[in-house]
Tab-separated table of C-alpha atoms and ligand atoms in Angstrom:
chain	number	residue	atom	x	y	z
A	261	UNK	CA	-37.152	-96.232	-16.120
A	262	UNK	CA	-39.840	-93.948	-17.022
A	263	UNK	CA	-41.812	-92.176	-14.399
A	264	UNK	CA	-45.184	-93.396	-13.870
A	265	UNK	CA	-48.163	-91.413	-14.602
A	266	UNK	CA	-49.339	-92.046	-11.190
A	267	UNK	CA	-46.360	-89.965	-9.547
A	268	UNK	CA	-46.665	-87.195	-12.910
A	269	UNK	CA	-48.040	-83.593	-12.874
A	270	UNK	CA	-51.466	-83.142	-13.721
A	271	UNK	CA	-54.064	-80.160	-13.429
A	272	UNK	CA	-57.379	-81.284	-11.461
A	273	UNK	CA	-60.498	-79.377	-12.545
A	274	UNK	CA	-58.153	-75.841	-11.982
A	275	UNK	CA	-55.748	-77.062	-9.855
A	276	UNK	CA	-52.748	-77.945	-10.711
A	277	UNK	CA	-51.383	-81.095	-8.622
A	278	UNK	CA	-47.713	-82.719	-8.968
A	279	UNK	CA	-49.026	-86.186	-9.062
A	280	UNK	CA	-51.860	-88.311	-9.559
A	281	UNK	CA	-52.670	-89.703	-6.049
A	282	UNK	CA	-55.827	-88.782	-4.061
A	283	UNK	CA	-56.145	-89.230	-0.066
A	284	UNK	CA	-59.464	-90.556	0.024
A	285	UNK	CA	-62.078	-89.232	2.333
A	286	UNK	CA	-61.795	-90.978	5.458
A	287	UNK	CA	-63.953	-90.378	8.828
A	288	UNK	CA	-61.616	-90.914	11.833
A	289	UNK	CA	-63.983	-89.312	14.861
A	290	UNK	CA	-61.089	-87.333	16.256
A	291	UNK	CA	-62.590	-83.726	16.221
A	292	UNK	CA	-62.583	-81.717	19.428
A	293	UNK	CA	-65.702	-81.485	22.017
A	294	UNK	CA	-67.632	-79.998	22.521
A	295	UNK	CA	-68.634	-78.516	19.033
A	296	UNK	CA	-67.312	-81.335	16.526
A	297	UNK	CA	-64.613	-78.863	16.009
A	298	UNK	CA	-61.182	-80.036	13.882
A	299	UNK	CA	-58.262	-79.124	15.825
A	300	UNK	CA	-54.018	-79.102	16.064
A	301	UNK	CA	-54.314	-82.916	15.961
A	302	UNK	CA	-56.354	-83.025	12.881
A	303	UNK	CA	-54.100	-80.475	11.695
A	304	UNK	CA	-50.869	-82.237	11.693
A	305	UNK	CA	-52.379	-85.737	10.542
A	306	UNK	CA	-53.447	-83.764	7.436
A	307	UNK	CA	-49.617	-81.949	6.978
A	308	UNK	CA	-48.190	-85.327	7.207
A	309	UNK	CA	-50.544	-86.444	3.960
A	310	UNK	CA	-49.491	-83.651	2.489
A	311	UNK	CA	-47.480	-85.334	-0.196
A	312	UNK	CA	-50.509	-86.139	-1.980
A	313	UNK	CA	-51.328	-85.040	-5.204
A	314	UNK	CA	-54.992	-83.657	-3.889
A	315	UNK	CA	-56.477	-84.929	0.036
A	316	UNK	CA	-60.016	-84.875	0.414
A	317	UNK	CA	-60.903	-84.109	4.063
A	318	UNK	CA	-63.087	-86.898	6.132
A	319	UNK	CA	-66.827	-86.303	5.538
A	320	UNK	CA	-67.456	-83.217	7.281
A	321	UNK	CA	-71.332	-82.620	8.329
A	322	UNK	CA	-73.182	-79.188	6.661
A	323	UNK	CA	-75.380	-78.839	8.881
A	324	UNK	CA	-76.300	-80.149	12.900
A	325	UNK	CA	-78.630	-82.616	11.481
A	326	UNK	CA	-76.310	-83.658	9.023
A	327	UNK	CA	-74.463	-85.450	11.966
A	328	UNK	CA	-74.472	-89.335	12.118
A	329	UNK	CA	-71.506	-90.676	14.393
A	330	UNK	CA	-69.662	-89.043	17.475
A	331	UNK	CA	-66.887	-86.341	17.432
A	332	UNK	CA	-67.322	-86.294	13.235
A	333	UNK	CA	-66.075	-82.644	12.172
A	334	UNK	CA	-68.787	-79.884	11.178
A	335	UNK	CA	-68.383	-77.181	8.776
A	336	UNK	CA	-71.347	-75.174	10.426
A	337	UNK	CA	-70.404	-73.151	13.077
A	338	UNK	CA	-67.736	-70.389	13.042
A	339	UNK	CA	-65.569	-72.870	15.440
A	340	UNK	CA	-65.457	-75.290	12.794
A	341	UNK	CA	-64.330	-73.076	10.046
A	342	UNK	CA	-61.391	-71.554	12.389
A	343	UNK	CA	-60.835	-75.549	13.813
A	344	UNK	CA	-60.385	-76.166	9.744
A	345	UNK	CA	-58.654	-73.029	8.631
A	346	UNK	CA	-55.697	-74.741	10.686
A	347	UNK	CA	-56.121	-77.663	8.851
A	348	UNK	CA	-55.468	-75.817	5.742
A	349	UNK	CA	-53.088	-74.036	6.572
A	350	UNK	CA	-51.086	-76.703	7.575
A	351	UNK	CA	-51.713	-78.990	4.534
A	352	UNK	CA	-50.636	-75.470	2.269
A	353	UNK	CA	-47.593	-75.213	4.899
A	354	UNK	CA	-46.701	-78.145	3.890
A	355	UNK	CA	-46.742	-78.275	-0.056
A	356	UNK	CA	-50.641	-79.896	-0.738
A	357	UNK	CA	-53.887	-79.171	-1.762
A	358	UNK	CA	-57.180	-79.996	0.257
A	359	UNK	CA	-60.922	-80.436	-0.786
A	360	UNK	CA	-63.524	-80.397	1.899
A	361	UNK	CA	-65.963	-83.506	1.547
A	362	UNK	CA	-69.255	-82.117	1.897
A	363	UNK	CA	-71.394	-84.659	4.075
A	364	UNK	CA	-75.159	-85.079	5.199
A	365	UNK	CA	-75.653	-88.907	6.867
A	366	UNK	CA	-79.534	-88.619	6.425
A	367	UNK	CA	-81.122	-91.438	7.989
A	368	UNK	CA	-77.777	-92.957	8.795
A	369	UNK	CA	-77.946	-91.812	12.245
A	370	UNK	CA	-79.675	-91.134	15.900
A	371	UNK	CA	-81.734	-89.433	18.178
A	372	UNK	CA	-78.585	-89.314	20.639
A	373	UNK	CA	-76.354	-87.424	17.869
A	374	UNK	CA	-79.394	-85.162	16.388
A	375	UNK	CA	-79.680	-81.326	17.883
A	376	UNK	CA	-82.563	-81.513	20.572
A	377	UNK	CA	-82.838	-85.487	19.402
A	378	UNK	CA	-85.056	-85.143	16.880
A	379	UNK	CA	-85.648	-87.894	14.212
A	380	UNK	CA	-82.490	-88.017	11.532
A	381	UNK	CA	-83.588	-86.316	7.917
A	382	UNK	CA	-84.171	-89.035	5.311
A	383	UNK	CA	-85.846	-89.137	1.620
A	384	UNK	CA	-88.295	-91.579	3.038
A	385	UNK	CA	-89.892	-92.615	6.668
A	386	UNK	CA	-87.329	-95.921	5.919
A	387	UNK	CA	-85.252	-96.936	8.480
A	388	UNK	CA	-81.827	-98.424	7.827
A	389	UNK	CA	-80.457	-101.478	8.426
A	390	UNK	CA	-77.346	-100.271	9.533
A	391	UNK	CA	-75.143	-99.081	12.599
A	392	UNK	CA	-73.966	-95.808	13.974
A	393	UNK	CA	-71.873	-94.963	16.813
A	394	UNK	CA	-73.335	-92.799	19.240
A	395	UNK	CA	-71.823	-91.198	22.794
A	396	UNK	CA	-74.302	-90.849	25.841
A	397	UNK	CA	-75.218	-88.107	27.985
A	398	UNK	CA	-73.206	-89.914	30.667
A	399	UNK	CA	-70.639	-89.711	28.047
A	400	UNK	CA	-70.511	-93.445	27.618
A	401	UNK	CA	-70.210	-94.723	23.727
A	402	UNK	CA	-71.269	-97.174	21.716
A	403	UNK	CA	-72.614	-98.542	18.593
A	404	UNK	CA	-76.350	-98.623	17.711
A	405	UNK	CA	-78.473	-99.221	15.071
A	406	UNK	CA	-80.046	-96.172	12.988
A	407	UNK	CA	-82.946	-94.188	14.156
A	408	UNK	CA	-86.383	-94.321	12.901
A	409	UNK	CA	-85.934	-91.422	10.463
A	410	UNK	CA	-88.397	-88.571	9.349
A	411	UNK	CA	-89.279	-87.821	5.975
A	412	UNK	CA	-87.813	-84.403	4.379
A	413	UNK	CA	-91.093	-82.179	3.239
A	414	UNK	CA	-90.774	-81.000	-0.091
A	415	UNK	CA	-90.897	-77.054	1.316
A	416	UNK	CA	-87.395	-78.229	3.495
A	417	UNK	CA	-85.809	-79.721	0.319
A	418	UNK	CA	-85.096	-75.958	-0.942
A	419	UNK	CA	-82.863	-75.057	2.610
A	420	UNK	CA	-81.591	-78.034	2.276
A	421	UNK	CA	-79.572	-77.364	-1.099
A	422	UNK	CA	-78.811	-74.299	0.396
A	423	UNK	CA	-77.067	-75.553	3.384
A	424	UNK	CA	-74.822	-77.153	0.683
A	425	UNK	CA	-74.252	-73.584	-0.930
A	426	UNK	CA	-73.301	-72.283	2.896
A	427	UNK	CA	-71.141	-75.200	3.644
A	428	UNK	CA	-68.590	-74.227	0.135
A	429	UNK	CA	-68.687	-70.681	1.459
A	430	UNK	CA	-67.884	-72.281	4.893
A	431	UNK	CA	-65.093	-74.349	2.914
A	432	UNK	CA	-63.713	-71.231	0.916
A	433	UNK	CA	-63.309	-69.196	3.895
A	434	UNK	CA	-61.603	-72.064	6.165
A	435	UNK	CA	-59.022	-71.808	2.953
A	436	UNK	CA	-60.016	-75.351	1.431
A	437	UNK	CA	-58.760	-75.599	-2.141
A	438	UNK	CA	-62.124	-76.767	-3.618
A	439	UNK	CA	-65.372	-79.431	-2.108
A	440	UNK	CA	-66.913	-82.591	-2.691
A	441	UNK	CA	-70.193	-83.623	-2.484
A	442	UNK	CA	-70.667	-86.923	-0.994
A	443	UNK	CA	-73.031	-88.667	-2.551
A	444	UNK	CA	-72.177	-92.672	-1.828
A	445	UNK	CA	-72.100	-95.026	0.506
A	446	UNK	CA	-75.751	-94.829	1.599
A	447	UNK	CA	-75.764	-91.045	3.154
A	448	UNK	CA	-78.403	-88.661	2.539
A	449	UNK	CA	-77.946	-88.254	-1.226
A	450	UNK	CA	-76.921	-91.508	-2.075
A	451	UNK	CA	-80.219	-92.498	-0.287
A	452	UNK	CA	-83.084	-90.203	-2.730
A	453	UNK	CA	-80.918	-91.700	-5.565
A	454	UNK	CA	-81.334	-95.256	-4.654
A	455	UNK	CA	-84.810	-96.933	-5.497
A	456	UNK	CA	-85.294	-98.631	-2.338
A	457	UNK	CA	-84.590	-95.478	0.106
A	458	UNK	CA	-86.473	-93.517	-1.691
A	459	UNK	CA	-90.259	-93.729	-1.857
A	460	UNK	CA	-90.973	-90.011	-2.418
A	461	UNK	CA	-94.346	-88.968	-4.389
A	462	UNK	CA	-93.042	-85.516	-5.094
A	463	UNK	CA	-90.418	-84.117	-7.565
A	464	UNK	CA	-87.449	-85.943	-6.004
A	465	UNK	CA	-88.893	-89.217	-6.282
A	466	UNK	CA	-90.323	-92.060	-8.247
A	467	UNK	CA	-88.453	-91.600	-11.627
A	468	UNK	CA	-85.048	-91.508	-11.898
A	469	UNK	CA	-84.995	-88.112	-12.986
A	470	UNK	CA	-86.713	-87.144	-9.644
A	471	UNK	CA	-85.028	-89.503	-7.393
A	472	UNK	CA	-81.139	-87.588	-9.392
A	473	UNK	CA	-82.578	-84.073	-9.007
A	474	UNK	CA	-81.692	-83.888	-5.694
A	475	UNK	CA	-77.930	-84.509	-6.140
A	476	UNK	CA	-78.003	-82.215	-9.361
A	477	UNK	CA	-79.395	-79.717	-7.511
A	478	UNK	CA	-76.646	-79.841	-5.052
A	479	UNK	CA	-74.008	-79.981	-7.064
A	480	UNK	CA	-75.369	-76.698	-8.817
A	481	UNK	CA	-75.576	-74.990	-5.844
A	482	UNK	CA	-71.944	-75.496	-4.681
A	483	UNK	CA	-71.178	-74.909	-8.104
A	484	UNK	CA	-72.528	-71.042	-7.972
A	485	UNK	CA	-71.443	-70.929	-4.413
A	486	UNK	CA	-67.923	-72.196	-5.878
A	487	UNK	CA	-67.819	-69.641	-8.180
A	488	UNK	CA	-65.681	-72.477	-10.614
A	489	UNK	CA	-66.905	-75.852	-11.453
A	490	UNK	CA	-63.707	-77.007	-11.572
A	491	UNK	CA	-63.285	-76.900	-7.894
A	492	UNK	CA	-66.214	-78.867	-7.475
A	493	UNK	CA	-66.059	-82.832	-7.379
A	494	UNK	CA	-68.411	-85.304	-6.325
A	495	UNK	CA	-68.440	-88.836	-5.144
A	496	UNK	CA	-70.943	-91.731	-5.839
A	497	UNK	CA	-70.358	-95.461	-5.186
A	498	UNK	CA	-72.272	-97.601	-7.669
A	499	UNK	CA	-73.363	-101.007	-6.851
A	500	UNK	CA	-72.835	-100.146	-3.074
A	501	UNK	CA	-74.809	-101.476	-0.523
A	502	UNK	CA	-73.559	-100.191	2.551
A	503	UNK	CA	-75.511	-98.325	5.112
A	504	UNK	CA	-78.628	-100.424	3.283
A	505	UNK	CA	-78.772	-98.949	0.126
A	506	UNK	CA	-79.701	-100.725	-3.093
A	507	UNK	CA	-80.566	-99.447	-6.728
A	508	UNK	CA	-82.677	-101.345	-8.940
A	509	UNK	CA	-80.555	-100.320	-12.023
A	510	UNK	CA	-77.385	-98.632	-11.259
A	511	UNK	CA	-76.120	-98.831	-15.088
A	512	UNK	CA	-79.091	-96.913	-16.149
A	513	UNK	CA	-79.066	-94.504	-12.754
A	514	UNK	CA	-75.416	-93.339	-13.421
A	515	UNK	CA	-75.495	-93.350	-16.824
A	516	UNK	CA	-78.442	-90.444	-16.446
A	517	UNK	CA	-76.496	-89.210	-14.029
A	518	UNK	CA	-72.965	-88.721	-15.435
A	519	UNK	CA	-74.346	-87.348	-18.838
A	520	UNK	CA	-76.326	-84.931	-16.723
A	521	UNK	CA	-72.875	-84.148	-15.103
A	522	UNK	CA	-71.271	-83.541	-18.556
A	523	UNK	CA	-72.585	-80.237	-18.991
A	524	UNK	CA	-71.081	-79.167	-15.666
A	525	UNK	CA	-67.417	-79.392	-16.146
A	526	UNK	CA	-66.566	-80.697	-12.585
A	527	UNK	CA	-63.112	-81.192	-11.198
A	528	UNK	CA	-63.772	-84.525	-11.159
A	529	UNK	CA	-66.414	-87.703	-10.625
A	530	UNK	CA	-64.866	-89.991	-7.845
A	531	UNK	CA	-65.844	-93.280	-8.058
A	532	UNK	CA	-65.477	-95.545	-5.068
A	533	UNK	CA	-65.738	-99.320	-5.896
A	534	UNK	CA	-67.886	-100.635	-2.991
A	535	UNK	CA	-65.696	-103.507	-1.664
A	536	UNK	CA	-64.085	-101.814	1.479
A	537	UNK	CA	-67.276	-102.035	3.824
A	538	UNK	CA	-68.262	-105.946	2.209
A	539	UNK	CA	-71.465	-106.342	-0.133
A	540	UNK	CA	-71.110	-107.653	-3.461
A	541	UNK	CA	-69.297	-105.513	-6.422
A	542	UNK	CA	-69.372	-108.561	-9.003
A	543	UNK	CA	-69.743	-106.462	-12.454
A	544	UNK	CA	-67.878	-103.303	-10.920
A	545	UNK	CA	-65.406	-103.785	-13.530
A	546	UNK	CA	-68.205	-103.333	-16.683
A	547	UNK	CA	-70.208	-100.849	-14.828
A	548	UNK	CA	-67.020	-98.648	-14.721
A	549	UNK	CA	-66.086	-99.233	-18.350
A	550	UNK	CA	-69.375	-98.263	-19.641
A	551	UNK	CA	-69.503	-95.213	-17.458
A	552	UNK	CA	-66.164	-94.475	-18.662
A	553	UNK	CA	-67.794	-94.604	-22.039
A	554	UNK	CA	-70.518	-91.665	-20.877
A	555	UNK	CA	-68.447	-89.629	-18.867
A	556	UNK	CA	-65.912	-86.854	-20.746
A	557	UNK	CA	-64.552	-85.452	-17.591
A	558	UNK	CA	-62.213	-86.781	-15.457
A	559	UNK	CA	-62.601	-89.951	-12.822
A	560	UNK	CA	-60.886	-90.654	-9.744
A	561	UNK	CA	-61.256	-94.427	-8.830
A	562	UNK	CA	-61.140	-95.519	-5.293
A	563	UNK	CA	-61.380	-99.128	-3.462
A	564	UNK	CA	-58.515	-101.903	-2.860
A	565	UNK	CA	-55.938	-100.078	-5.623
A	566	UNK	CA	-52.050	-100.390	-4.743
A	567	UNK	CA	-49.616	-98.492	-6.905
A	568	UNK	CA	-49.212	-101.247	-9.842
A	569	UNK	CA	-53.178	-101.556	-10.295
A	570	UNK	CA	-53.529	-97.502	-9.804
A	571	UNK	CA	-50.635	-97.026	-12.601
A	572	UNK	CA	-53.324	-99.493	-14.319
A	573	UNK	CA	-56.294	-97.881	-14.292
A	574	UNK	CA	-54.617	-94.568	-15.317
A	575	UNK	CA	-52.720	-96.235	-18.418
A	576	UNK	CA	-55.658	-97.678	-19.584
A	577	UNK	CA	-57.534	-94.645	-19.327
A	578	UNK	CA	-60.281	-95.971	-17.239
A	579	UNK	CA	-58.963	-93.404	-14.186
A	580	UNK	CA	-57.012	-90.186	-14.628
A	581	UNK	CA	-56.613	-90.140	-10.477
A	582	UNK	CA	-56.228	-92.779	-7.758
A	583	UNK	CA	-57.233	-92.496	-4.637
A	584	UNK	CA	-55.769	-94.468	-1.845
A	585	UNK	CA	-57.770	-94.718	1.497
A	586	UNK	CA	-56.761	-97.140	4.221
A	587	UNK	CA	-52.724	-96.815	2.936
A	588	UNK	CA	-53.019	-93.381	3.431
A	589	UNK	CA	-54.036	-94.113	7.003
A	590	UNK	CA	-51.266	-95.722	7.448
A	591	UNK	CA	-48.396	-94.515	5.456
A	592	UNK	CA	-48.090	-90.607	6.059
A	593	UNK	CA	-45.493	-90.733	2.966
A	594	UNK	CA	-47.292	-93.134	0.819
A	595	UNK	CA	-46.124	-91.075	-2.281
A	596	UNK	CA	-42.908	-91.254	-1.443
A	597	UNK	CA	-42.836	-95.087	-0.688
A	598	UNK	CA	-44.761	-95.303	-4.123
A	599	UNK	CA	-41.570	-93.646	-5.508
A	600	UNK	CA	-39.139	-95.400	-3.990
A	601	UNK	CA	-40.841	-98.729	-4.286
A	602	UNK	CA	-40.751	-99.345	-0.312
A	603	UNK	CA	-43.060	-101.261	1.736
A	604	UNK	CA	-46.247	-100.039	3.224
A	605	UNK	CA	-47.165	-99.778	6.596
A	606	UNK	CA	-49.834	-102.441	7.498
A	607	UNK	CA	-52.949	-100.665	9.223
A	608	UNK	CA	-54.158	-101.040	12.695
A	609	UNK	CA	-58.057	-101.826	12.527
A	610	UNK	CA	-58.677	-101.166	16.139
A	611	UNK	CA	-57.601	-97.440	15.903
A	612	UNK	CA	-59.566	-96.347	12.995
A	613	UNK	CA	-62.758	-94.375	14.667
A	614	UNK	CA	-62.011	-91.935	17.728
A	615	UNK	CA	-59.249	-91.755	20.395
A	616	UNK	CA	-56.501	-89.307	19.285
A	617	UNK	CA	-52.734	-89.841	18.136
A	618	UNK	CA	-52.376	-93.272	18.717
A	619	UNK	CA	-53.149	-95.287	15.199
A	620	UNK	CA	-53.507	-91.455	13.672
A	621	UNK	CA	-50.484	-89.202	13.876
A	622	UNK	CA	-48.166	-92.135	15.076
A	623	UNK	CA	-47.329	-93.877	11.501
A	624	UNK	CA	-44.095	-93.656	11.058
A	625	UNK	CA	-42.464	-92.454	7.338
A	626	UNK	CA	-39.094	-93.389	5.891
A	627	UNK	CA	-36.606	-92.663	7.831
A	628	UNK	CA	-38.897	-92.501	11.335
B	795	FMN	C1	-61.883	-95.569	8.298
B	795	FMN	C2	-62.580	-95.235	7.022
B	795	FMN	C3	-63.322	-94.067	6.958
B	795	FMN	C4	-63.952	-93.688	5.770
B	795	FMN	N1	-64.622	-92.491	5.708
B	795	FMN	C5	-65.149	-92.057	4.527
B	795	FMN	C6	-65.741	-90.766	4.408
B	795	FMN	O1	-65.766	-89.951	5.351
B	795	FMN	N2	-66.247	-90.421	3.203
B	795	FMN	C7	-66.229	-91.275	2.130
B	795	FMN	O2	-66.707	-90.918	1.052
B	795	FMN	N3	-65.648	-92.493	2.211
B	795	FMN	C8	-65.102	-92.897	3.360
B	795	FMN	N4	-64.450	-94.104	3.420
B	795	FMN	C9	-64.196	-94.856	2.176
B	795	FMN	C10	-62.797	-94.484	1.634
B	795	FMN	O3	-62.782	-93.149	1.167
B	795	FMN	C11	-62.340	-95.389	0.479
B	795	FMN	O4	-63.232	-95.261	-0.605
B	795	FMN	C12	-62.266	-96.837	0.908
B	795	FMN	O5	-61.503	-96.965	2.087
B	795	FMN	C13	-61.632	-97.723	-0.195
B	795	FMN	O6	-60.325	-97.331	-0.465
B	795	FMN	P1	-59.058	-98.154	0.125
B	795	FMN	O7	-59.250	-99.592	-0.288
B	795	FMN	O8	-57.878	-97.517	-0.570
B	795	FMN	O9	-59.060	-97.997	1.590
B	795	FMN	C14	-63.855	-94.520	4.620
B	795	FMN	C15	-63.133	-95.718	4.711
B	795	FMN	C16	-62.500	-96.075	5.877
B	795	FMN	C17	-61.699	-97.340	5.917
């Protein structure tokens, strides 16, 4: 039997990785407090994925106000970058490779998580539909819906972009292999993309070439700050609606936007197929193949794949990388049950968000 390309060498951007698996981004709410700062629990949770061919690190926030959920780790302060240079140097212990996921909510949060509860950053005076999960002063927690948000001025738009270029120079020096710019699922980028979040008059809204210049932007910035492009990914999630988002015309939105990307030779473009947090992804399947068509760098795909429909989308060339996110949660070795054909672990819902080893450092591997 041949070996699958899915479990094959393969260089990423300029890394070189020994197989073609991705550990998705995944917020778990487990960094220490006070400070949002990632410590030896994160630390070995991360070693144990370290069989993958490239992990990309839960969202971690740039910036205080980039903060939407309790106990979500920062890449601000010097804390943080000393909380993740253990992180690091455990997953490079360990054999693996680690991007930080770059990651500013936007309006997708509250007063009770902003610094000196101010009003959450947004493109837009919008607020969203959605929940966040907040802790008290009394240090009781719960969910609650999204603050009213502020709108950005166009004068804070510029400190903004460079919070982005201080949070890869954050990255580099906490030892992270490369960054990824997180711009899906209805956080702060995702939202001046999207038609309805964003209602700007100025340069980043209104056409679609305001409402991508933002993201662009961004990605330049941690570019230069990279120093190499091909350490640089970034992440959208077409036809997503969570955390209220909603684009008139995604076909047209990511077409502009992946031939814009063409001229930056990225690591990658991760694509996350929206059907993990509900909403509707009929047509995912078209809108992929005709980006596919625009794009000439590499894609990871992300969303429901298990190893025969990852092999898939690799052999057909509509993927060169798979990411896995809820089976990594639960299956420390999923590479090696991928290569051995074993059974995965089945995932425990209730321990997904906060808490610390139980449902996070407790799933046993092969052999356990
Ligand atoms: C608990 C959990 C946390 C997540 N956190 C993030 C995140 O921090 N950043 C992000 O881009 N996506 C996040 N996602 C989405 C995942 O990266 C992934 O795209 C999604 O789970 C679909 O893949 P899967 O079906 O293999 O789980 C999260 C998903 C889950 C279930």
């Amino acid at each position: 039997m041949t070996t699958p390309l899915l479990l094959q060498p393969a260089r990423i951007g300029s890394l070189d990785v020994p197989n073609r698996t991705v550990m998705a981004p995944l917020t778990r709410q487990r960094s220490q407090q006070p400070g949002n700062v990632p410590y030896a629990l994160n630390a070995e949770y991360y070693r144990q994925r370290a069989g993958a061919g490239l992990i990309i690190s839960e969202g971690t926030q740039i910036t205080p106000e980039g903060q939407g959920y309790a106990w979500t780790p920062g890449i601000h302060s010097a804390q943080q970058i000393a909380g993740w240079q253990q992180v690091t140097d455990a997953v490079h212990g360990a054999g693996g490779r680690i991007f930080a996921q770059l990651w500013h909510v936007g309006r997708i949060s509250h007063t009770l998580v902003q610094p000196a509860g101010k009003a959450p950053q947004a493109p837009s005076a919008l607020q969203a539909k959605a929940d966040v999960y907040v802790q008290e002063p009394d240090g009781s927690h719960h969910k609650a819906a999204a603050s009213m948000p502020k709108a950005l001025e166009t004068e804070e738009i510029a400190d903004l972009v460079q919070a982005y270029a201080q949070a890869t120079r954050n990255a580099i020096k906490a030892g992270f292999d490369g960054v990824e710019v997180h711009s899906a699922n209805g956080y702060l980028l995702d939202q001046f993309l999207c038609s309805d979040s964003n209602q700007r008059s100025d340069a980043y809204g209104g056409s679609l070439e305001n409402r991508a210049r933002l993201v662009l932007e961004v990605v330049d910035a941690t570019i230069a700050a990279m120093g190499d492009a091909g350490r640089v990914g970034v992440r959208f999630s077409p036809l997503g609606t969570f955390n209220d988002v909603h684009d008139a015309n995604p076909l047209e939105t990511f077409s502009y936007l992946l031939n814009e990307l063409n001229s930056r030779q990225l690591a990658y473009v991760h694509i996350n197929k929206p059907d993990w947090a509900g909403g509707s992804y009929e047509g995912f399947d078209e809108l992929l193949q005709a980006l596919r068509e625009v794009y000439q760098g590499d894609f990871i795909l992300a969303g429901g794949l298990d190893a025969e429909s990852a092999e898939q989308a690799i052999q057909s060339g509509l993927a060169q990388f798979a990411a896995f996110g809820r089976p990594f949660i639960a299956n420390p070795d999923l590479v090696e049950r991928i290569r051995q054909g074993a059974q995965w672990n089945q995932i425990n819902p209730s321990t997904l968000y906060g808490g610390a080893e139980v449902g996070y450092t407790d799933y046993p591997a092969l052999g356990d």
